[in-house]
Coordinates of C-alpha atoms in Angstrom, one line a residue:
Chain A
M7 CA 70.6 94.3 112.1
L8 CA 73.8 96.3 112.2
R9 CA 75.7 93.5 110.6
Q10 CA 73.6 94.0 107.5
R11 CA 74.5 97.7 107.4
P12 CA 78.3 97.8 107.5
Y13 CA 78.7 101.3 106.3
L14 CA 76.1 102.8 108.7
L15 CA 77.7 101.0 111.6
N16 CA 81.3 102.0 110.8
V17 CA 80.5 105.6 109.9
T18 CA 78.6 106.0 113.2
L19 CA 81.6 104.6 115.1
V20 CA 83.9 107.0 113.4
L21 CA 81.7 110.0 114.2
I22 CA 81.3 109.0 117.8
A23 CA 85.0 108.4 118.2
F24 CA 85.7 111.7 116.5
V25 CA 83.6 113.8 118.9
F26 CA 84.9 112.0 121.9
S27 CA 88.4 112.5 120.8
I28 CA 87.8 116.3 120.7
A29 CA 86.0 116.3 124.0
L30 CA 88.5 114.4 126.0
G31 CA 91.7 115.8 127.5
A32 CA 93.0 117.8 130.4
V33 CA 89.9 119.9 130.1
L34 CA 86.7 118.1 129.3
I35 CA 84.6 120.0 126.8
P36 CA 81.0 118.8 126.3
P37 CA 80.0 117.7 122.8
G38 CA 77.3 120.5 122.7
T39 CA 80.0 123.1 123.2
I40 CA 82.2 121.4 120.6
F41 CA 79.4 121.6 118.0
R42 CA 78.8 125.3 118.8
I43 CA 82.5 126.2 118.6
L44 CA 82.8 124.4 115.3
G45 CA 79.6 126.0 114.1
S46 CA 80.9 129.4 115.0
Q47 CA 83.6 129.0 112.5
I48 CA 81.1 128.6 109.7
A49 CA 80.3 131.9 108.1
G50 CA 76.6 132.7 108.2
L51 CA 75.8 130.7 111.4
N52 CA 75.3 133.3 114.1
I53 CA 76.4 131.6 117.2
I54 CA 77.1 133.7 120.3
P55 CA 80.1 132.5 122.3
D56 CA 79.1 131.3 125.7
W57 CA 82.3 129.4 126.4
P58 CA 85.7 130.4 127.7
N59 CA 88.1 131.7 125.1
S60 CA 90.6 129.0 125.9
F61 CA 88.0 126.3 124.8
S62 CA 88.0 127.5 121.2
T63 CA 91.8 127.7 121.1
I64 CA 92.1 124.2 122.6
I65 CA 89.7 122.8 120.0
L66 CA 90.6 124.7 116.9
A67 CA 94.4 124.8 117.3
V68 CA 95.1 121.5 119.1
R69 CA 92.4 118.8 119.4
L70 CA 90.7 119.2 116.0
P71 CA 93.9 118.9 113.9
H72 CA 95.2 116.1 116.2
T73 CA 91.9 114.2 115.9
I74 CA 91.9 114.5 112.1
L75 CA 95.4 113.4 111.8
V76 CA 94.9 110.4 114.0
A77 CA 91.7 109.4 112.0
L78 CA 93.6 109.8 108.7
T79 CA 96.6 107.8 110.0
G80 CA 94.4 104.9 111.3
A81 CA 92.4 104.8 108.0
A82 CA 95.6 104.8 106.0
L83 CA 97.4 102.1 108.0
A84 CA 94.3 99.8 107.9
T85 CA 93.5 100.2 104.2
S86 CA 97.1 99.7 103.2
G87 CA 97.4 96.7 105.6
A88 CA 94.3 95.2 103.9
A89 CA 95.8 95.8 100.5
Y90 CA 99.2 94.3 101.4
Q91 CA 97.5 91.2 102.8
G92 CA 95.6 90.8 99.6
L93 CA 98.5 91.5 97.4
F94 CA 100.9 89.1 99.1
R95 CA 98.0 86.6 99.8
N96 CA 99.4 86.6 103.3
P97 CA 97.4 87.3 106.5
L98 CA 100.5 88.6 108.4
S99 CA 101.3 91.4 106.0
D100 CA 101.1 94.7 107.7
P101 CA 103.0 97.8 106.8
Y102 CA 105.0 97.4 110.0
L103 CA 105.8 93.7 109.8
I104 CA 106.9 93.7 106.2
G105 CA 109.3 96.6 106.8
V106 CA 107.6 99.2 104.6
A107 CA 106.7 101.5 107.6
S108 CA 110.4 101.5 108.8
G109 CA 111.6 102.3 105.3
A110 CA 109.0 105.1 105.1
G111 CA 110.2 106.4 108.5
L112 CA 113.8 106.4 107.3
G113 CA 112.7 108.3 104.1
A114 CA 110.8 110.8 106.2
V115 CA 113.8 111.4 108.6
L116 CA 116.2 111.8 105.7
S117 CA 114.0 114.4 104.0
M118 CA 113.6 116.2 107.3
S119 CA 117.3 116.2 107.9
L120 CA 118.0 117.5 104.5
N121 CA 115.4 120.2 104.7
W122 CA 113.7 121.0 108.0
P123 CA 110.2 122.1 107.3
T124 CA 109.8 125.8 108.1
N125 CA 106.6 126.3 106.1
L126 CA 103.7 124.3 104.7
L127 CA 105.7 123.6 101.5
G128 CA 108.4 121.9 103.5
F129 CA 105.8 119.7 105.0
Y130 CA 104.5 118.7 101.6
L131 CA 108.0 117.4 100.8
I132 CA 108.2 115.0 103.7
P133 CA 105.8 112.4 102.4
I134 CA 107.7 112.3 99.1
G135 CA 110.9 111.2 100.9
S136 CA 108.8 108.8 103.0
F137 CA 107.2 107.4 99.9
A138 CA 110.6 106.8 98.2
G139 CA 111.7 105.0 101.4
A140 CA 108.6 102.8 101.3
I141 CA 108.9 101.9 97.7
I142 CA 112.6 101.1 97.9
T143 CA 111.9 98.9 101.0
I144 CA 109.0 97.0 99.4
V145 CA 110.9 96.3 96.2
I146 CA 113.9 94.9 98.2
V147 CA 111.7 92.9 100.6
Y148 CA 109.6 91.5 97.7
N149 CA 112.6 90.4 95.8
L150 CA 114.3 88.9 98.8
A151 CA 111.1 87.0 99.8
R152 CA 110.1 85.7 96.4
V153 CA 110.5 82.0 95.9
E154 CA 109.5 80.6 92.5
G155 CA 107.0 83.3 91.9
M156 CA 105.3 83.0 95.3
V157 CA 105.8 85.1 98.3
P158 CA 105.6 82.7 101.2
L159 CA 104.8 83.9 104.7
T160 CA 108.1 82.9 106.3
T161 CA 110.4 84.6 103.7
L162 CA 108.2 87.6 103.6
I163 CA 108.3 88.2 107.3
L164 CA 112.0 87.4 107.6
A165 CA 112.9 89.7 104.8
G166 CA 110.5 92.4 106.2
V167 CA 112.0 92.2 109.7
A168 CA 115.6 92.3 108.4
V169 CA 115.1 95.2 106.0
G170 CA 112.9 97.0 108.5
A171 CA 115.6 96.6 111.2
F172 CA 118.2 97.9 108.8
A173 CA 116.1 100.9 108.1
S174 CA 115.4 101.5 111.8
A175 CA 119.1 101.3 112.6
L176 CA 119.9 103.9 109.9
T177 CA 117.1 106.1 111.4
S178 CA 118.6 105.7 114.9
F179 CA 122.0 106.6 113.5
L180 CA 120.6 109.8 111.9
M181 CA 119.0 110.5 115.2
L182 CA 122.3 110.4 117.1
R183 CA 123.9 112.7 114.5
S184 CA 121.0 115.2 114.4
D185 CA 120.3 118.5 116.1
L186 CA 117.7 118.9 118.8
Q187 CA 114.8 119.8 116.5
L188 CA 115.3 116.7 114.3
F189 CA 116.1 114.6 117.4
R190 CA 112.7 115.4 118.8
A191 CA 111.0 114.7 115.6
I192 CA 112.6 111.3 115.3
S193 CA 111.8 110.3 118.8
F194 CA 108.2 111.1 118.1
L195 CA 108.3 109.0 114.9
L196 CA 109.8 106.0 116.6
G197 CA 107.3 106.1 119.5
G198 CA 104.4 106.6 117.1
S199 CA 103.0 110.0 118.0
P200 CA 101.1 112.1 115.6
M201 CA 102.6 115.5 114.9
I202 CA 100.9 118.6 116.3
G203 CA 99.1 121.4 114.5
W204 CA 97.5 122.0 111.1
D205 CA 100.5 121.7 108.9
P206 CA 100.8 117.9 109.0
V207 CA 97.1 117.6 108.5
L208 CA 97.1 119.9 105.4
A209 CA 100.3 118.3 104.1
S210 CA 99.0 114.7 104.4
L211 CA 95.4 115.3 103.2
P212 CA 96.0 115.4 99.4
Y213 CA 98.2 112.3 99.5
M214 CA 95.8 110.5 101.7
L215 CA 92.8 111.2 99.6
V216 CA 94.5 110.1 96.4
G217 CA 96.0 107.0 98.1
M218 CA 93.0 105.8 99.9
G219 CA 90.7 106.7 97.0
L220 CA 92.7 104.6 94.6
L221 CA 92.9 101.7 97.1
S222 CA 89.2 101.8 97.5
V223 CA 88.6 100.9 93.9
S224 CA 91.2 98.1 93.8
G225 CA 88.9 95.6 95.6
H226 CA 88.1 93.6 92.5
M227 CA 91.8 93.2 91.5
L228 CA 92.6 92.0 95.0
N229 CA 89.7 89.5 94.9
V230 CA 90.9 88.0 91.7
L231 CA 94.5 87.9 93.0
Q232 CA 93.4 85.7 95.9
F233 CA 93.3 82.7 93.4
G234 CA 97.0 83.1 92.4
E235 CA 98.6 85.2 89.8
E236 CA 98.3 82.6 87.1
E237 CA 94.6 82.0 87.5
A238 CA 94.1 85.8 87.9
K239 CA 95.7 86.3 84.5
Q240 CA 93.6 83.5 83.0
M241 CA 90.5 85.2 84.4
G242 CA 91.5 88.3 82.4
L243 CA 93.3 90.5 85.0
A244 CA 96.4 92.3 83.8
V245 CA 98.3 91.0 86.8
D246 CA 101.6 92.9 86.5
R247 CA 99.8 96.2 86.1
A248 CA 97.5 95.4 89.0
K249 CA 100.4 94.5 91.3
I250 CA 102.3 97.6 90.5
Y251 CA 99.2 99.8 91.0
I252 CA 98.5 98.3 94.4
I253 CA 102.1 98.4 95.6
I254 CA 102.5 102.0 94.7
V255 CA 99.2 103.2 96.1
A256 CA 99.5 101.2 99.3
S257 CA 103.0 102.3 99.8
L258 CA 102.0 106.0 99.3
T259 CA 99.2 105.6 101.8
T260 CA 101.5 104.0 104.4
A261 CA 104.3 106.5 103.7
V262 CA 102.1 109.5 104.4
A263 CA 100.8 108.0 107.7
V264 CA 104.3 107.2 108.8
A265 CA 105.7 110.6 107.8
F266 CA 103.5 112.5 110.2
S267 CA 102.5 110.0 112.9
G268 CA 105.5 107.6 113.1
V269 CA 105.5 103.9 113.4
I270 CA 102.2 102.7 114.7
G271 CA 102.0 98.9 114.5
F272 CA 99.1 96.4 114.5
I273 CA 96.4 98.7 113.2
G274 CA 97.0 97.4 109.7
L275 CA 96.7 93.9 111.0
I276 CA 93.9 94.0 113.5
V277 CA 91.4 96.2 111.7
P278 CA 91.3 94.3 108.3
H279 CA 91.1 91.0 110.1
T280 CA 88.3 92.1 112.3
I281 CA 86.4 93.4 109.3
R282 CA 87.1 90.2 107.5
M283 CA 85.7 88.1 110.3
I284 CA 82.5 90.0 110.4
W285 CA 81.9 90.9 106.8
G286 CA 83.8 88.3 104.8
P287 CA 86.7 88.3 102.3
D288 CA 85.3 90.5 99.5
Y289 CA 88.0 93.3 99.1
R290 CA 85.5 95.6 97.4
L291 CA 83.9 95.9 100.9
L292 CA 86.9 95.1 103.0
I293 CA 89.0 98.1 101.8
P294 CA 86.5 100.9 102.4
L295 CA 85.4 99.3 105.7
S296 CA 89.0 99.0 106.8
L297 CA 89.3 102.7 106.1
L298 CA 86.4 103.6 108.4
G299 CA 87.4 100.9 111.0
G300 CA 91.0 102.1 111.0
A301 CA 90.0 105.6 111.7
S302 CA 87.7 104.7 114.7
A303 CA 90.2 102.1 116.0
L304 CA 93.1 104.5 116.1
L305 CA 91.0 107.3 117.5
M306 CA 90.0 105.0 120.4
A307 CA 93.5 103.9 121.0
D308 CA 94.7 107.5 121.0
M309 CA 92.0 108.5 123.5
L310 CA 93.2 105.7 125.8
A311 CA 96.8 106.8 125.3
R312 CA 95.8 110.3 126.4
I313 CA 93.7 109.2 129.4
L314 CA 95.7 106.4 130.9
L315 CA 98.7 108.5 132.1
A316 CA 96.9 111.9 132.2
P317 CA 98.1 114.6 132.4
S318 CA 101.0 113.2 130.4
S319 CA 100.2 111.1 127.4
L320 CA 101.6 107.8 126.0
P321 CA 102.7 107.5 122.4
V322 CA 99.7 105.8 120.7
G323 CA 102.1 103.5 118.9
I324 CA 103.0 101.9 122.2
L325 CA 99.4 101.5 123.1
T326 CA 98.4 99.8 119.8
A327 CA 101.3 97.4 120.3
I328 CA 100.2 96.6 123.9
A329 CA 96.5 96.2 122.9
G330 CA 97.3 94.7 119.5
A331 CA 99.6 91.8 120.4
P332 CA 97.0 89.9 122.6
F333 CA 94.3 90.7 120.1
F334 CA 96.4 89.3 117.4
L335 CA 97.0 86.1 119.3
W336 CA 93.2 85.8 119.8
I337 CA 92.7 86.1 116.0
L338 CA 95.3 83.4 115.4
R339 CA 93.5 81.1 117.8
R340 CA 90.2 81.8 116.1
A341 CA 91.6 81.3 112.7
K342 CA 92.2 77.7 113.6
R343 CA 88.6 77.1 114.2
E344 CA 87.0 79.1 111.4
V345 CA 88.1 80.0 107.9
F346 CA 88.0 83.7 107.3
W347 CA 91.2 84.1 105.4
Chain B
M24 CA 73.3 63.9 59.3
D25 CA 75.2 66.5 57.3
P26 CA 75.5 70.0 58.8
A27 CA 73.9 72.8 56.8
P28 CA 76.4 74.7 54.7
G29 CA 76.2 77.7 57.1
Q30 CA 76.9 75.5 60.1
A31 CA 79.9 74.0 58.4
R32 CA 81.3 77.4 57.7
S33 CA 80.8 78.6 61.3
V34 CA 82.7 75.5 62.6
L35 CA 85.6 76.4 60.3
V36 CA 85.5 80.0 61.3
S37 CA 85.7 79.2 65.0
M38 CA 88.1 76.3 64.9
L39 CA 91.0 76.5 67.4
K40 CA 94.3 76.1 65.6
I41 CA 97.6 75.6 67.3
E42 CA 100.3 76.1 64.6
S43 CA 104.0 75.1 65.1
L44 CA 103.9 76.2 68.8
T45 CA 107.3 76.2 70.5
A46 CA 107.9 77.2 74.1
N47 CA 111.0 77.5 76.2
Y48 CA 111.8 77.5 79.9
G49 CA 115.0 79.4 80.1
S50 CA 117.3 77.8 77.5
T51 CA 115.4 74.5 77.4
T52 CA 112.8 73.9 74.8
V53 CA 109.8 72.3 76.5
L54 CA 107.4 72.2 73.6
H55 CA 108.6 71.5 70.1
N56 CA 106.7 72.7 67.0
I57 CA 103.3 71.5 68.1
S58 CA 100.3 71.7 65.7
F59 CA 96.8 70.5 66.0
E60 CA 93.2 71.7 65.6
V61 CA 90.1 71.3 67.7
S62 CA 86.5 72.0 66.5
P63 CA 83.6 73.4 68.5
G64 CA 81.8 70.5 70.2
E65 CA 85.0 68.5 70.4
I66 CA 87.0 67.4 73.4
L67 CA 90.7 66.9 72.8
A68 CA 92.5 65.0 75.5
L69 CA 96.2 65.7 76.0
I70 CA 98.0 62.6 77.3
G71 CA 101.6 61.7 78.0
P72 CA 103.9 60.8 80.8
N73 CA 104.7 63.1 83.7
G74 CA 106.8 66.0 82.5
A75 CA 105.9 65.5 78.8
G76 CA 104.6 69.1 78.6
K77 CA 100.8 68.7 79.0
T78 CA 100.4 71.4 81.7
T79 CA 103.0 73.6 79.9
L80 CA 100.9 73.4 76.7
I81 CA 97.7 74.4 78.5
R82 CA 99.6 77.3 80.1
A83 CA 101.1 78.3 76.8
I84 CA 97.7 78.3 75.1
S85 CA 96.1 80.2 78.0
G86 CA 98.8 82.9 77.7
V87 CA 100.4 82.7 81.1
I88 CA 103.7 81.6 79.6
E89 CA 105.1 83.2 76.4
I90 CA 105.5 81.1 73.3
A91 CA 108.8 81.3 71.5
S92 CA 107.3 80.8 68.1
G93 CA 104.1 79.6 66.4
R94 CA 100.5 80.8 66.4
I95 CA 97.4 80.2 68.4
C96 CA 94.3 81.1 66.3
L97 CA 90.6 81.0 66.8
G98 CA 89.3 80.8 63.3
E99 CA 91.2 83.6 61.6
Q100 CA 92.0 85.5 64.7
D101 CA 95.5 85.3 66.1
L102 CA 95.3 85.4 69.9
A103 CA 98.8 86.9 70.2
G104 CA 97.8 90.5 69.8
L105 CA 94.9 90.4 72.3
S106 CA 95.0 92.0 75.8
T107 CA 94.7 89.8 78.9
S108 CA 91.1 90.7 79.2
E109 CA 90.2 90.1 75.5
R110 CA 91.9 86.8 75.6
A111 CA 89.9 85.8 78.7
K112 CA 86.8 86.3 76.7
I113 CA 87.9 83.6 74.3
L114 CA 89.7 81.1 76.6
A115 CA 88.8 80.0 80.1
V116 CA 90.9 77.7 82.2
V117 CA 89.8 75.1 84.7
P118 CA 92.9 74.5 86.9
Q119 CA 93.4 71.7 89.4
A120 CA 91.5 72.5 92.6
R121 CA 93.9 74.1 95.2
Q122 CA 93.4 75.5 98.6
L123 CA 93.1 79.1 97.5
G124 CA 90.5 81.8 98.3
G125 CA 88.9 79.5 100.9
A126 CA 87.0 82.3 102.6
F127 CA 85.1 83.2 99.4
S128 CA 81.7 81.8 98.9
V129 CA 81.0 79.7 95.8
E130 CA 78.9 82.5 94.3
Q131 CA 81.7 85.1 94.9
A132 CA 84.3 82.8 93.3
V133 CA 82.2 82.1 90.3
M134 CA 81.5 85.8 89.9
L135 CA 85.3 86.3 89.4
G136 CA 84.9 84.5 86.1
R137 CA 83.1 87.7 85.0
T138 CA 86.4 89.7 85.4
P139 CA 86.9 90.5 81.7
Y140 CA 83.4 92.0 81.5
L141 CA 83.4 94.2 84.6
N142 CA 84.2 97.9 84.7
W143 CA 87.1 99.5 86.5
L144 CA 85.2 99.5 89.8
G145 CA 84.6 95.8 89.6
R146 CA 80.8 96.2 90.0
E147 CA 78.7 93.4 88.5
G148 CA 75.6 94.1 86.5
E149 CA 72.5 92.1 85.8
S150 CA 74.0 90.3 82.8
D151 CA 76.9 89.2 85.1
R152 CA 74.5 88.0 87.7
A153 CA 72.6 86.1 85.1
A154 CA 75.7 84.4 83.7
V155 CA 76.7 83.4 87.3
R156 CA 73.2 81.9 88.0
L157 CA 73.4 80.0 84.8
A158 CA 76.9 78.7 85.5
L159 CA 75.9 77.6 89.0
H160 CA 72.9 75.8 87.6
Q161 CA 75.0 74.1 84.9
A162 CA 77.6 72.9 87.3
D163 CA 74.8 71.8 89.7
L164 CA 76.0 74.1 92.5
E165 CA 72.9 76.2 93.2
S166 CA 72.5 74.7 96.7
F167 CA 76.1 75.5 97.5
A168 CA 76.0 79.1 96.3
H169 CA 76.6 80.6 99.8
R170 CA 79.0 77.9 101.1
R171 CA 82.7 78.9 101.6
L172 CA 85.2 77.2 99.3
A173 CA 87.2 75.8 102.2
Y174 CA 84.2 73.7 103.4
L175 CA 83.7 72.0 100.0
S176 CA 84.9 68.5 99.0
G177 CA 87.5 68.1 96.3
G178 CA 84.8 67.2 93.8
E179 CA 82.7 70.2 94.7
Q180 CA 85.7 72.6 94.5
Q181 CA 86.5 71.2 91.0
R182 CA 82.9 72.0 90.0
V183 CA 83.3 75.5 91.3
L184 CA 86.3 76.0 89.1
L185 CA 84.3 74.7 86.1
A186 CA 81.4 77.0 86.9
R187 CA 83.8 79.9 87.1
A188 CA 85.2 79.1 83.7
L189 CA 81.6 78.7 82.4
A190 CA 80.7 82.1 83.8
Q191 CA 83.5 83.5 81.7
T192 CA 81.3 82.5 78.7
T193 CA 84.2 81.6 76.3
P194 CA 84.0 79.5 73.2
V195 CA 87.2 77.6 74.3
L196 CA 87.7 75.7 77.6
L197 CA 91.1 74.5 78.8
L198 CA 91.2 72.0 81.6
D199 CA 94.4 70.8 83.5
E200 CA 93.9 67.3 84.9
P201 CA 90.5 68.2 86.5
T202 CA 89.7 64.7 87.7
N203 CA 93.1 64.0 89.4
H204 CA 91.9 64.1 93.0
L205 CA 88.4 62.9 92.5
D206 CA 87.0 59.4 93.3
L207 CA 85.3 57.3 90.6
Q208 CA 81.9 58.7 91.2
H209 CA 83.0 62.3 91.1
Q210 CA 85.2 61.6 88.0
T211 CA 82.2 60.2 86.2
N212 CA 79.9 63.1 87.3
F213 CA 82.4 65.7 86.3
L214 CA 83.3 64.3 82.9
S215 CA 79.7 63.5 82.0
L216 CA 78.8 67.1 82.9
L217 CA 81.7 68.4 80.8
K218 CA 80.6 66.2 77.9
K219 CA 77.0 67.4 78.1
L220 CA 78.1 71.1 78.2
T221 CA 80.5 70.6 75.4
N222 CA 77.6 69.3 73.2
E223 CA 75.0 71.8 74.3
K224 CA 77.2 74.9 74.1
Q225 CA 79.4 73.7 71.2
L226 CA 82.5 74.4 73.4
T227 CA 86.0 73.7 72.1
V228 CA 87.7 71.8 74.8
I229 CA 91.3 70.9 75.5
M230 CA 91.9 68.8 78.6
A231 CA 95.1 67.4 80.0
M232 CA 94.5 64.0 81.6
H233 CA 96.3 61.1 83.1
D234 CA 93.7 58.3 83.3
L235 CA 93.8 56.8 79.8
N236 CA 90.7 54.7 80.3
L237 CA 88.7 57.8 81.1
V238 CA 90.3 59.5 78.1
S239 CA 89.1 56.8 75.7
F240 CA 85.5 57.2 77.0
I241 CA 85.3 60.9 76.9
A242 CA 87.6 62.3 74.2
D243 CA 86.8 62.9 70.6
K244 CA 90.5 63.4 69.8
V245 CA 93.6 62.4 71.7
A246 CA 97.0 64.0 71.4
L247 CA 100.0 62.1 72.8
L248 CA 102.9 64.3 74.0
V249 CA 106.3 62.8 74.8
D250 CA 109.2 65.1 75.9
G251 CA 107.5 68.1 74.5
L252 CA 106.8 66.5 71.1
L253 CA 103.4 65.7 69.7
T254 CA 104.0 62.0 68.7
S255 CA 100.5 60.9 67.8
I256 CA 97.1 62.5 67.3
G257 CA 93.7 61.1 66.3
T258 CA 90.7 59.4 67.7
P259 CA 91.1 57.4 71.0
K260 CA 91.2 54.1 69.0
E261 CA 94.0 55.5 66.7
V262 CA 96.2 56.9 69.5
I263 CA 95.6 54.6 72.4
R264 CA 97.3 51.6 70.9
A265 CA 99.8 49.3 72.7
E266 CA 102.8 50.3 70.6
H267 CA 102.2 54.1 71.1
I268 CA 101.4 53.9 74.8
S269 CA 104.2 51.3 75.6
A270 CA 106.8 53.5 73.9
A271 CA 105.6 56.8 75.4
Y272 CA 105.3 55.6 78.9
Q273 CA 108.1 53.0 78.6
T274 CA 106.1 50.3 80.2
P275 CA 104.5 47.3 78.5
V276 CA 100.7 47.6 78.2
E277 CA 98.0 45.5 76.6
I278 CA 94.9 47.1 75.1
V279 CA 91.6 45.5 74.5
A280 CA 88.4 46.9 73.1
H281 CA 85.5 47.5 75.5
P282 CA 82.9 44.9 74.5
G283 CA 80.0 47.4 74.5
T284 CA 81.5 50.6 73.0
G285 CA 84.8 49.4 71.4
A286 CA 86.7 52.0 73.5
P287 CA 90.3 51.0 74.2
I288 CA 90.9 49.8 77.7
I289 CA 94.5 49.6 79.1
F290 CA 96.1 46.9 81.2
P291 CA 99.5 47.8 82.5
L292 CA 101.4 44.5 82.1
G293 CA 104.4 45.8 83.9
I294 CA 102.7 45.2 87.2
L295 CA 102.3 41.5 86.3
D296 CA 105.9 41.2 85.3
Q297 CA 107.0 42.6 88.6
T298 CA 104.9 40.1 90.6
K299 CA 106.0 37.1 88.7

């Protein structure tokens, strides 16, 4: 059964969503043509073009980078969401709800307002500002929320919402004071729309690979942490080091996603919980499956966002919120009946 | 029956020694200059009123709170210089059952006891699986292996925590009031299991406990803590005496010997005084 083959199922879903994401749009390009256009880019394969020139431009310059960025963003938000949930032992932790995403957004906007990216190097600098924003936010939220060594749900969300709102307000202020270029960039960020072209893809790729790679091997630490920091230490985990590792890596991953795709809520919440319901609480499985599930979930949301109001398109962040909120409530109802947290 | 010379030496080598241990919470000293020793195969029960420092002492020995001065040694080895994971190969802790990690299966939870032995990926090997199977068998949990923790009773959860500590395969076991929330049958089962394992595996056991009657049946040694001071240590008969207990708990008690075993049994006289 597919449930027994979690990786096969999730990799297949990502591949299907990936191809459909490239195929769909104002012009429908059949998957066969997509493969031939992509193949024609590989040296040595001798594929004779039998498609309109515009097709290869649409795919190679627009839809392929867009699709890759959306997949990376979804993967990043879902893995860091899963990691934050494990770290805080709190099912409501999501980069968006605990304010990290807003802090990362502010950092990204600050770095863009100081130095508007005119080349690829400029793009590489944006995630650094975004990362700094995310780390500062998480440190503030964590310390505000901490009560006697625990981070209870209520204080975490309250602190996250407050600090997140503060960061968003600063972002809006910067937006009002900014020139047209920055103004447009910020409105994209706030709505949750991935940037266009190859530069953001190339700029986020190294950070993403490092961040998600390091998160994927943190599963055992997160498992041990589920029994409380004191017990984790008694079981032999260097707790302080593990916490810092996870905070830094999860914040880096979130920050890169936010820097180039803006604030996209609920993916970090819905995907890990769905995976958890189907495949259980083991973070060694949960993190890599959230990576795959996050990619396919955001790709699907993005396709809907492009189709629903075609020919214009909806920011995908709005769509994940519209679809995510009811889904989230359904999870809450189900959690009452069955233990999966 | 005298132990062979070699055995006597190995007991000495692996004796757990607490030497002049002092610990503080902020500026308050909560443990004053505590010293005692426990040998392999022995159960030492920590008793004393609420707030006397039993749990604090367990936490100090396990390394989750820092000690201000003193030493904790296993044989000649001072545990102070060890990394978290090296220490977890020597000391395992059985905490009070709490609602944590409820979605994990019994087997997954027990496997976490192998943490000090796993590589950086957290992948378990055949030796880890064997240790978990053995621990599940010893704690009589084999039929529960795939049940989730949240669906277990208090007694079963406490056995899972014991199995997790056993899977850690340490010479020393620390238990913090493990029978608190258990009924009589489960208290008896848990303690007889602990006694059996202590003998079989020659474990060195320190257990904080409230129920003095259970202590007098299970413990080889009893240490009485009052306000962070070790006021009395010895066999149950030596420590559980009316004058010690009445003074420590500030309530009159009468102690009689169990007709079969001679173990001290406690009657809280304060209850009678109140009803008169």
